[in-house]
């Protein structure tokens, strides 16, 4: 059931231009085997949506890609290079991987503008004027340009998350990771964030999105990865997955979330 | 009634107290922050050292530490810290002893502040590609300090009063002068009242100012 092969004509040929490749990745949290023999390849420009029940390991999977979680075994490569274990090399890698968190995690003591400028100045070593210019452009792109001088706590959740996306984009990352970006938002703010993400997907950004937003998965994903109990159970195009899931586990999951 | 005060350099003595407080305060703030950083560092050796430091130093009476700096470091090992003459060396030893001792308390205050910063703040900083030192100095410590201004005010007030221990090695601060006056004069209640008032004048504004500052700089989440 987990060996569902992905048909080449419907999905970008992942192996041809792999940006992120996980192979045989295992991770335990104590006795819990949270990632079990994960093989996943993400092509440049591909949008992969990871869905599955809570506790299935999808957030952990997302966090291993920039090594916020270490793995017990297996290999992860980014752009052909294996992830460094720690230190300066790891920091350099993380700068190339944008991350958006469920709880936004904007720096609470800095203004919105400073949040977006910080990485550019301290990591990319840009000068201040240049960083401010690109920060303002990015804030404009995500629709919060008029909030630049406020502190994160003064913004709504949706605005904060869009700032967080701008902060990640400011590093000009090769790939963007979204760890349940809309799960902490009020319902009416979800769309404003999804629209930004959808635009990003259209612009050709490589994205790994852990989410419960099936609408986003349908409309923006090139591929849906369904996880359960630490395993990748099924991968398919959104069309295939939502209309004709092959595994029983996925059928069960979809019946619970779609028929209410 | 207060005539007898004119025979003594009251302001001069309290000025020494102020100097002891400010220098030791600065020293302990730097040392305590470094220790706190070590306590949260990923290097086990650093964590172990800082933990040992705090647990040893805060459990030794200040008097013992101050006397050790004078009799041990200055007299036995001839450490002068660049001071000329007995008085100067005693003053510098007192600053060293007070800084060493107070750093343990500063460290624990700062560490408790670090613990109030949500782990997501550091994760987001690491995800941007900042290294450990940058994460600590740009993101975690600035937020940690804002939450512990109140506790640090307590430490500073305690330090101000602890400077009286420097009298044990002959530093001419306020309490040494008080001892001298108590021996020479008859107005015992008045003398102690004057010195008590002097310390309150030093510490009360400290507490009020830092309390106000703590509220003003509080990080909104």
Short mmCIF file of C-alpha atoms in Angstrom, two decimals:
data_model
loop_
_atom_site.label_atom_id
_atom_site.label_comp_id
_atom_site.label_asym_id
_atom_site.label_seq_id
_atom_site.Cartn_x
_atom_site.Cartn_y
_atom_site.Cartn_z
CA UNK A 1 0.00 0.00 0.00
CA UNK A 2 2.89 2.35 0.51
CA UNK A 3 4.58 1.38 -2.74
CA UNK A 4 2.19 3.28 -4.95
CA UNK A 5 4.24 4.43 -7.87
CA UNK A 6 3.76 7.89 -9.16
CA UNK A 7 2.94 8.07 -12.82
CA UNK A 8 5.36 10.12 -14.83
CA UNK A 9 2.95 11.85 -17.15
CA UNK A 10 0.96 13.58 -14.43
CA UNK A 11 3.75 14.58 -12.11
CA UNK A 12 6.95 16.51 -12.79
CA UNK A 13 9.78 14.07 -13.11
CA UNK A 14 11.08 14.37 -9.57
CA UNK A 15 14.32 12.50 -10.07
CA UNK A 16 15.31 14.60 -13.05
CA UNK A 17 15.76 17.84 -11.14
CA UNK A 18 15.55 16.96 -7.47
CA UNK A 19 15.90 19.90 -5.09
CA UNK A 20 15.11 18.08 -1.88
CA UNK A 21 15.60 14.37 -1.53
CA UNK A 22 14.89 12.32 1.57
CA UNK A 23 15.92 8.74 1.46
CA UNK A 24 15.26 6.05 4.02
CA UNK A 25 14.77 8.62 6.80
CA UNK A 26 13.93 7.34 10.27
CA UNK A 27 13.26 9.22 13.45
CA UNK A 28 12.07 8.26 16.91
CA UNK A 29 10.63 10.36 19.72
CA UNK A 30 11.40 7.99 22.56
CA UNK A 31 9.48 4.81 21.79
CA UNK A 32 7.43 6.48 19.07
CA UNK A 33 8.73 5.74 15.57
CA UNK A 34 7.57 9.03 14.12
CA UNK A 35 9.22 8.78 10.69
CA UNK A 36 9.51 5.32 9.19
CA UNK A 37 11.68 4.77 6.11
CA UNK A 38 10.63 7.99 4.44
CA UNK A 39 11.59 8.36 0.79
CA UNK A 40 10.52 11.62 -0.77
CA UNK A 41 11.91 13.63 -3.64
CA UNK A 42 10.82 17.16 -4.39
CA UNK A 43 11.62 18.66 -7.77
CA UNK A 44 12.57 22.24 -8.41
CA UNK A 45 9.44 24.32 -8.80
CA UNK A 46 7.19 21.61 -7.44
CA UNK A 47 4.48 22.24 -4.86
CA UNK A 48 4.05 19.27 -2.57
CA UNK A 49 1.23 19.24 -0.06
CA UNK A 50 1.57 16.86 2.86
CA UNK A 51 -1.66 15.86 4.51
CA UNK A 52 -2.67 13.26 7.04
CA UNK A 53 -4.15 12.81 10.50
CA UNK A 54 -2.51 14.55 13.43
CA UNK A 55 0.38 12.63 14.89
CA UNK A 56 1.18 11.11 11.52
CA UNK A 57 4.61 12.76 11.43
CA UNK A 58 3.96 15.33 8.71
CA UNK A 59 5.16 18.33 10.73
CA UNK A 60 8.23 16.40 11.84
CA UNK A 61 8.92 15.52 8.21
CA UNK A 62 8.71 19.18 7.27
CA UNK A 63 11.05 20.19 10.11
CA UNK A 64 13.71 17.63 9.19
CA UNK A 65 14.22 19.35 5.84
CA UNK A 66 15.97 22.32 7.51
CA UNK A 67 17.14 20.18 10.39
CA UNK A 68 15.08 21.83 13.10
CA UNK A 69 14.58 18.15 13.86
CA UNK A 70 17.54 15.82 13.54
CA UNK A 71 17.03 12.37 12.07
CA UNK A 72 18.18 9.02 13.46
CA UNK A 73 19.11 7.49 10.11
CA UNK A 74 18.79 8.00 6.41
CA UNK A 75 19.93 10.90 4.27
CA UNK A 76 18.49 14.25 3.29
CA UNK A 77 20.02 16.27 0.49
CA UNK A 78 19.29 19.79 -0.62
CA UNK A 79 20.33 20.68 -4.14
CA UNK A 80 22.49 17.56 -4.24
CA UNK A 81 24.34 18.32 -1.01
CA UNK A 82 23.68 16.38 2.20
CA UNK A 83 22.42 18.39 5.18
CA UNK A 84 25.30 19.44 7.45
CA UNK A 85 24.94 18.27 11.03
CA UNK A 86 25.55 21.57 12.78
CA UNK A 87 27.51 24.80 12.92
CA UNK A 88 28.14 27.36 10.21
CA UNK A 89 27.39 24.98 7.36
CA UNK A 90 23.98 24.21 8.79
CA UNK A 91 23.20 27.89 9.30
CA UNK A 92 24.11 28.54 5.67
CA UNK A 93 21.80 25.77 4.53
CA UNK A 94 18.94 27.07 6.64
CA UNK A 95 19.28 30.47 5.02
CA UNK A 96 18.40 28.79 1.72
CA UNK A 97 15.31 27.09 3.16
CA UNK A 98 12.45 29.39 4.09
CA UNK A 99 10.20 28.27 6.90
CA UNK A 100 6.74 29.41 7.92
CA UNK A 101 5.44 28.21 11.26
CA UNK A 102 1.98 27.48 12.58
CA UNK A 103 2.45 30.03 15.36
CA UNK A 104 4.04 32.69 13.08
CA UNK A 105 7.02 33.19 15.43
CA UNK A 106 7.64 36.77 14.39
CA UNK A 107 10.31 38.37 16.58
CA UNK A 108 8.15 40.01 19.23
CA UNK A 109 10.59 42.80 20.13
CA UNK A 110 11.12 43.98 16.56
CA UNK A 111 8.85 45.83 14.19
CA UNK A 112 7.39 44.15 11.14
CA UNK A 113 9.95 45.88 8.93
CA UNK A 114 12.84 44.87 11.20
CA UNK A 115 11.58 41.29 11.17
CA UNK A 116 11.88 41.18 7.39
CA UNK A 117 15.22 43.03 7.34
CA UNK A 118 17.02 41.06 10.04
CA UNK A 119 18.04 37.97 8.08
CA UNK A 120 19.06 39.99 5.04
CA UNK A 121 21.42 42.13 7.13
CA UNK A 122 22.78 39.54 9.56
CA UNK A 123 22.92 36.49 7.30
CA UNK A 124 22.97 37.79 3.73
CA UNK A 125 25.14 40.77 4.79
CA UNK A 126 23.16 43.24 2.72
CA UNK A 127 23.44 46.89 3.62
CA UNK A 128 20.57 48.47 5.48
CA UNK A 129 19.09 50.55 2.69
CA UNK A 130 19.03 47.63 0.30
CA UNK A 131 17.48 45.37 2.92
CA UNK A 132 14.81 47.93 3.75
CA UNK A 133 13.96 48.39 0.11
CA UNK A 134 13.46 44.69 -0.52
CA UNK A 135 11.64 44.28 2.81
CA UNK A 136 9.15 46.99 1.87
CA UNK A 137 8.68 45.45 -1.56
CA UNK A 138 7.99 42.05 0.00
CA UNK A 139 5.58 43.48 2.57
CA UNK A 140 3.79 45.16 -0.31
CA UNK A 141 3.67 41.87 -2.19
CA UNK A 142 1.97 40.11 0.74
CA UNK A 143 -0.33 43.07 1.30
CA UNK A 144 0.85 44.43 4.65
CA UNK A 145 3.02 47.33 3.52
CA UNK A 146 1.03 49.76 5.67
CA UNK A 147 1.84 47.79 8.84
CA UNK A 148 5.62 48.03 8.46
CA UNK A 149 6.30 50.05 11.60
CA UNK A 150 4.00 48.13 13.94
CA UNK A 151 4.98 45.35 16.30
CA UNK A 152 3.78 41.80 15.58
CA UNK A 153 1.37 41.79 18.55
CA UNK A 154 -0.51 44.71 16.99
CA UNK A 155 -1.35 42.69 13.85
CA UNK A 156 -4.05 40.11 13.23
CA UNK A 157 -3.04 36.49 12.85
CA UNK A 158 -3.46 36.58 9.10
CA UNK A 159 -1.31 39.69 8.82
CA UNK A 160 1.35 38.17 11.07
CA UNK A 161 1.51 35.04 8.97
CA UNK A 162 1.86 37.06 5.78
CA UNK A 163 4.72 38.98 7.40
CA UNK A 164 6.28 35.65 8.32
CA UNK A 165 6.06 34.60 4.67
CA UNK A 166 7.71 37.87 3.65
CA UNK A 167 10.44 37.33 6.25
CA UNK A 168 11.18 33.89 4.79
CA UNK A 169 11.08 35.17 1.20
CA UNK A 170 13.52 37.95 2.06
CA UNK A 171 16.26 35.32 2.24
CA UNK A 172 15.57 34.37 -1.39
CA UNK A 173 15.21 30.71 -0.42
CA UNK A 174 15.45 27.78 -2.81
CA UNK A 175 12.52 26.07 -1.13
CA UNK A 176 9.79 27.17 1.25
CA UNK A 177 8.50 24.96 4.04
CA UNK A 178 5.05 25.67 5.46
CA UNK A 179 4.28 23.89 8.71
CA UNK A 180 0.49 24.16 9.07
CA UNK A 181 0.52 27.86 8.23
CA UNK A 182 -3.22 28.39 8.64
CA UNK A 183 -3.98 26.12 11.58
CA UNK A 184 -3.71 28.88 14.20
CA UNK A 185 -5.80 31.37 12.24
CA UNK A 186 -9.38 32.48 12.60
CA UNK A 187 -11.43 31.12 9.69
CA UNK A 188 -11.88 34.47 7.98
CA UNK A 189 -8.11 35.04 7.88
CA UNK A 190 -7.19 31.74 6.30
CA UNK A 191 -7.88 32.84 2.74
CA UNK A 192 -5.64 35.90 2.83
CA UNK A 193 -2.71 33.65 3.72
CA UNK A 194 -3.64 30.94 1.21
CA UNK A 195 -3.89 33.53 -1.55
CA UNK A 196 -0.32 34.65 -0.88
CA UNK A 197 0.79 31.01 -0.95
CA UNK A 198 -1.11 30.35 -4.14
CA UNK A 199 0.56 33.32 -5.81
CA UNK A 200 3.90 32.01 -4.64
CA UNK A 201 3.12 28.62 -6.15
CA UNK A 202 2.17 30.25 -9.45
CA UNK A 203 5.47 32.15 -9.41
CA UNK A 204 7.27 28.83 -9.47
CA UNK A 205 8.51 28.61 -5.86
CA UNK A 206 9.36 25.11 -4.67
CA UNK A 207 7.07 24.50 -1.72
CA UNK A 208 6.44 21.82 0.87
CA UNK A 209 3.15 22.56 2.59
CA UNK A 210 1.85 20.67 5.59
CA UNK A 211 -1.79 21.62 5.86
CA UNK A 212 -5.36 20.64 6.52
CA UNK A 213 -6.61 22.94 3.78
CA UNK A 214 -7.87 20.49 1.17
CA UNK A 215 -9.00 23.31 -1.09
CA UNK A 216 -5.42 24.59 -1.26
CA UNK A 217 -4.13 21.09 -1.92
CA UNK A 218 -6.57 20.69 -4.81
CA UNK A 219 -5.89 24.02 -6.42
CA UNK A 220 -2.18 24.65 -5.84
CA UNK A 221 -0.44 21.31 -5.37
CA UNK A 222 1.42 19.38 -8.03
CA UNK A 223 1.44 16.39 -5.75
CA UNK A 224 -0.29 15.29 -2.59
CA UNK A 225 1.64 13.20 -0.08
CA UNK A 226 -0.56 11.38 2.37
CA UNK A 227 1.05 10.35 5.65
CA UNK A 228 -0.25 8.17 8.44
CA UNK A 229 1.51 6.64 11.44
CA UNK A 230 4.94 7.86 10.38
CA UNK A 231 4.76 6.49 6.86
CA UNK A 232 4.07 7.92 3.45
CA UNK A 233 1.01 5.90 2.56
CA UNK A 234 0.17 7.39 -0.79
CA UNK A 235 1.39 9.99 -3.27
CA UNK A 236 -0.64 11.19 -6.21
CA UNK A 237 -1.80 14.23 -8.09
CA UNK A 238 -4.48 16.13 -6.17
CA UNK A 239 -7.07 15.14 -8.77
CA UNK A 240 -6.21 11.48 -8.43
CA UNK A 241 -5.93 11.56 -4.67
CA UNK A 242 -9.18 13.33 -3.89
CA UNK A 243 -11.34 11.56 -6.45
CA UNK A 244 -9.81 8.14 -6.38
CA UNK A 245 -7.56 7.44 -3.37
CA UNK A 246 -5.96 4.03 -3.64
CA UNK A 247 -5.16 3.18 -0.04
CA UNK A 248 -7.80 2.30 2.54
CA UNK A 249 -6.16 4.62 5.04
CA UNK A 250 -6.52 7.58 2.69
CA UNK A 251 -10.11 6.64 1.82
CA UNK A 252 -10.92 6.51 5.52
CA UNK A 253 -9.21 9.88 6.16
CA UNK A 254 -10.95 11.60 3.26
CA UNK A 255 -14.34 10.19 4.20
CA UNK A 256 -13.95 11.73 7.64
CA UNK A 257 -12.92 15.19 6.51
CA UNK A 258 -14.89 15.59 3.29
CA UNK A 259 -18.30 14.27 4.20
CA UNK A 260 -19.44 16.56 6.96
CA UNK B 1 21.50 67.76 67.00
CA UNK B 2 23.19 66.86 63.68
CA UNK B 3 26.32 68.91 64.44
CA UNK B 4 28.47 65.85 64.98
CA UNK B 5 27.93 64.80 61.34
CA UNK B 6 30.11 67.69 60.20
CA UNK B 7 33.19 65.97 61.56
CA UNK B 8 32.75 63.08 59.15
CA UNK B 9 32.84 62.73 55.37
CA UNK B 10 29.39 61.19 55.05
CA UNK B 11 28.97 61.97 51.36
CA UNK B 12 32.45 60.69 50.59
CA UNK B 13 31.67 57.36 52.27
CA UNK B 14 28.39 56.97 50.41
CA UNK B 15 30.16 57.89 47.18
CA UNK B 16 32.42 54.86 47.72
CA UNK B 17 29.27 52.78 48.23
CA UNK B 18 27.87 54.10 44.95
CA UNK B 19 31.13 53.37 43.12
CA UNK B 20 31.25 49.84 44.54
CA UNK B 21 27.64 49.30 43.47
CA UNK B 22 28.01 50.63 39.94
CA UNK B 23 31.28 48.88 39.16
CA UNK B 24 30.21 45.57 40.69
CA UNK B 25 26.79 45.92 39.05
CA UNK B 26 28.39 46.33 35.63
CA UNK B 27 30.86 43.51 36.27
CA UNK B 28 28.23 41.10 37.53
CA UNK B 29 25.85 41.95 34.67
CA UNK B 30 28.49 41.07 32.09
CA UNK B 31 29.73 37.96 33.91
CA UNK B 32 26.20 36.83 34.82
CA UNK B 33 24.99 37.20 31.22
CA UNK B 34 27.95 35.21 29.91
CA UNK B 35 27.21 32.52 32.51
CA UNK B 36 23.53 32.45 31.52
CA UNK B 37 24.53 32.08 27.86
CA UNK B 38 26.79 29.20 28.85
CA UNK B 39 23.97 27.55 30.78
CA UNK B 40 21.82 27.38 27.66
CA UNK B 41 24.65 26.61 25.22
CA UNK B 42 24.72 23.33 23.30
CA UNK B 43 28.23 22.57 24.61
CA UNK B 44 28.01 20.28 27.67
CA UNK B 45 31.34 21.50 29.09
CA UNK B 46 30.15 25.11 29.11
CA UNK B 47 26.82 24.17 30.66
CA UNK B 48 28.62 22.16 33.33
CA UNK B 49 31.03 24.96 34.16
CA UNK B 50 28.29 27.58 34.50
CA UNK B 51 26.10 25.30 36.58
CA UNK B 52 29.00 24.50 38.89
CA UNK B 53 29.91 28.19 39.16
CA UNK B 54 26.41 29.24 40.14
CA UNK B 55 25.94 26.45 42.65
CA UNK B 56 29.28 26.97 44.32
CA UNK B 57 29.42 30.75 44.38
CA UNK B 58 25.88 31.48 45.51
CA UNK B 59 26.24 29.09 48.43
CA UNK B 60 29.36 30.71 49.86
CA UNK B 61 28.77 33.62 52.25
CA UNK B 62 29.75 36.93 50.69
CA UNK B 63 31.96 37.76 53.66
CA UNK B 64 34.02 34.65 52.98
CA UNK B 65 34.42 35.58 49.32
CA UNK B 66 35.39 39.18 50.10
CA UNK B 67 37.89 38.14 52.79
CA UNK B 68 39.31 35.53 50.41
CA UNK B 69 39.90 38.14 47.70
CA UNK B 70 41.84 40.25 50.18
CA UNK B 71 43.73 37.66 52.21
CA UNK B 72 43.95 35.03 49.50
CA UNK B 73 44.28 36.82 46.18
CA UNK B 74 45.83 40.10 47.30
CA UNK B 75 48.01 39.15 50.27
CA UNK B 76 48.98 35.59 49.39
CA UNK B 77 49.04 35.63 45.58
CA UNK B 78 50.00 39.33 45.31
CA UNK B 79 47.17 40.07 42.89
CA UNK B 80 46.66 43.84 42.78
CA UNK B 81 44.44 44.29 39.67
CA UNK B 82 46.60 47.30 38.86
CA UNK B 83 45.81 49.07 42.13
CA UNK B 84 48.43 51.19 43.92
CA UNK B 85 48.48 51.11 47.70
CA UNK B 86 46.52 49.10 50.25
CA UNK B 87 43.27 51.09 49.99
CA UNK B 88 43.14 51.00 46.22
CA UNK B 89 43.84 47.26 46.12
CA UNK B 90 41.18 46.61 48.78
CA UNK B 91 38.63 48.55 46.73
CA UNK B 92 39.42 46.62 43.59
CA UNK B 93 39.31 43.32 45.46
CA UNK B 94 35.91 44.27 46.84
CA UNK B 95 34.62 44.98 43.31
CA UNK B 96 36.01 41.64 42.16
CA UNK B 97 34.43 39.76 45.07
CA UNK B 98 31.06 41.48 44.75
CA UNK B 99 30.98 40.95 40.98
CA UNK B 100 31.89 37.29 41.29
CA UNK B 101 29.21 36.72 43.92
CA UNK B 102 26.43 38.78 42.34
CA UNK B 103 27.05 37.25 38.89
CA UNK B 104 25.60 33.97 40.16
CA UNK B 105 22.31 35.71 40.96
CA UNK B 106 22.31 37.71 37.73
CA UNK B 107 22.87 34.47 35.83
CA UNK B 108 19.86 32.81 37.41
CA UNK B 109 17.65 35.86 36.78
CA UNK B 110 18.69 36.07 33.14
CA UNK B 111 18.26 32.33 32.70
CA UNK B 112 14.72 32.52 34.04
CA UNK B 113 14.15 35.30 31.51
CA UNK B 114 15.50 33.13 28.72
CA UNK B 115 13.02 30.46 29.74
CA UNK B 116 10.12 32.89 29.22
CA UNK B 117 11.04 33.43 25.56
CA UNK B 118 8.92 31.01 23.49
CA UNK B 119 10.99 28.33 21.81
CA UNK B 120 9.48 29.35 18.46
CA UNK B 121 11.40 32.64 18.60
CA UNK B 122 14.73 30.82 18.60
CA UNK B 123 13.49 28.31 16.01
CA UNK B 124 12.44 31.08 13.65
CA UNK B 125 15.83 32.74 14.12
CA UNK B 126 17.68 29.49 13.44
CA UNK B 127 15.48 28.87 10.40
CA UNK B 128 16.66 32.20 8.97
CA UNK B 129 20.25 30.97 9.18
CA UNK B 130 21.40 32.86 12.27
CA UNK B 131 24.11 31.09 14.27
CA UNK B 132 23.90 30.32 18.00
CA UNK B 133 25.52 33.57 19.11
CA UNK B 134 23.28 35.64 16.83
CA UNK B 135 20.15 33.84 17.96
CA UNK B 136 21.11 34.53 21.55
CA UNK B 137 22.23 38.14 21.24
CA UNK B 138 19.73 39.37 18.64
CA UNK B 139 16.57 37.49 19.53
CA UNK B 140 16.61 35.64 22.85
CA UNK B 141 18.57 37.87 25.25
CA UNK B 142 16.90 41.17 24.26
CA UNK B 143 13.52 39.61 25.02
CA UNK B 144 14.81 37.83 28.12
CA UNK B 145 16.26 41.03 29.63
CA UNK B 146 13.00 42.90 29.21
CA UNK B 147 11.16 40.32 31.27
CA UNK B 148 13.74 40.22 34.07
CA UNK B 149 14.28 43.93 34.69
CA UNK B 150 12.24 43.56 37.89
CA UNK B 151 14.23 40.60 39.25
CA UNK B 152 17.47 42.31 38.22
CA UNK B 153 16.38 45.38 40.20
CA UNK B 154 16.14 43.10 43.24
CA UNK B 155 19.65 41.85 42.60
CA UNK B 156 20.94 45.41 42.24
CA UNK B 157 19.28 46.49 45.50
CA UNK B 158 20.75 43.48 47.28
CA UNK B 159 24.14 44.35 45.78
CA UNK B 160 23.91 47.94 47.03
CA UNK B 161 23.38 46.68 50.55
CA UNK B 162 25.94 43.91 50.16
CA UNK B 163 28.65 46.50 49.49
CA UNK B 164 28.74 47.00 53.28
CA UNK B 165 30.59 43.68 53.48
CA UNK B 166 33.56 45.43 51.86
CA UNK B 167 34.11 47.08 55.26
CA UNK B 168 35.50 43.71 56.35
CA UNK B 169 38.62 44.33 54.22
CA UNK B 170 38.88 47.99 55.07
CA UNK B 171 37.17 49.65 52.12
CA UNK B 172 36.02 53.05 53.32
CA UNK B 173 32.39 52.82 52.31
CA UNK B 174 29.35 53.91 54.29
CA UNK B 175 29.14 51.12 56.85
CA UNK B 176 32.81 51.45 57.80
CA UNK B 177 32.22 55.10 58.54
CA UNK B 178 29.15 54.16 60.54
CA UNK B 179 31.21 51.78 62.64
CA UNK B 180 33.72 54.54 63.29
CA UNK B 181 30.99 57.02 64.27
CA UNK B 182 29.30 54.51 66.55
CA UNK B 183 32.59 54.13 68.39
CA UNK B 184 33.18 57.88 68.73
CA UNK B 185 29.76 59.41 69.21
CA UNK B 186 26.87 58.99 71.60
CA UNK B 187 23.87 59.40 69.25
CA UNK B 188 23.63 55.71 68.32
CA UNK B 189 20.02 55.70 67.20
CA UNK B 190 20.53 58.81 65.14
CA UNK B 191 23.66 57.46 63.48
CA UNK B 192 22.05 54.21 62.42
CA UNK B 193 18.98 56.11 61.25
CA UNK B 194 21.11 58.40 59.08
CA UNK B 195 22.84 55.43 57.43
CA UNK B 196 19.59 53.52 56.99
CA UNK B 197 18.11 56.58 55.30
CA UNK B 198 21.20 56.91 53.12
CA UNK B 199 20.76 53.38 51.78
CA UNK B 200 17.03 53.85 51.22
CA UNK B 201 17.79 57.01 49.25
CA UNK B 202 20.11 54.95 47.05
CA UNK B 203 17.93 51.91 46.56
CA UNK B 204 14.36 53.22 46.49
CA UNK B 205 14.74 55.16 43.21
CA UNK B 206 16.58 52.18 41.72
CA UNK B 207 13.60 49.95 42.38
CA UNK B 208 11.03 52.49 41.21
CA UNK B 209 12.94 53.43 38.06
CA UNK B 210 13.64 49.86 37.01
CA UNK B 211 10.07 48.82 37.83
CA UNK B 212 8.78 51.55 35.53
CA UNK B 213 11.30 50.62 32.86
CA UNK B 214 10.31 46.96 33.10
CA UNK B 215 6.69 47.81 32.41
CA UNK B 216 7.57 50.15 29.58
CA UNK B 217 9.85 47.71 27.80
CA UNK B 218 7.70 44.61 28.35
CA UNK B 219 7.46 42.53 25.17
CA UNK B 220 3.87 42.26 23.97
CA UNK B 221 2.93 38.87 22.59
#
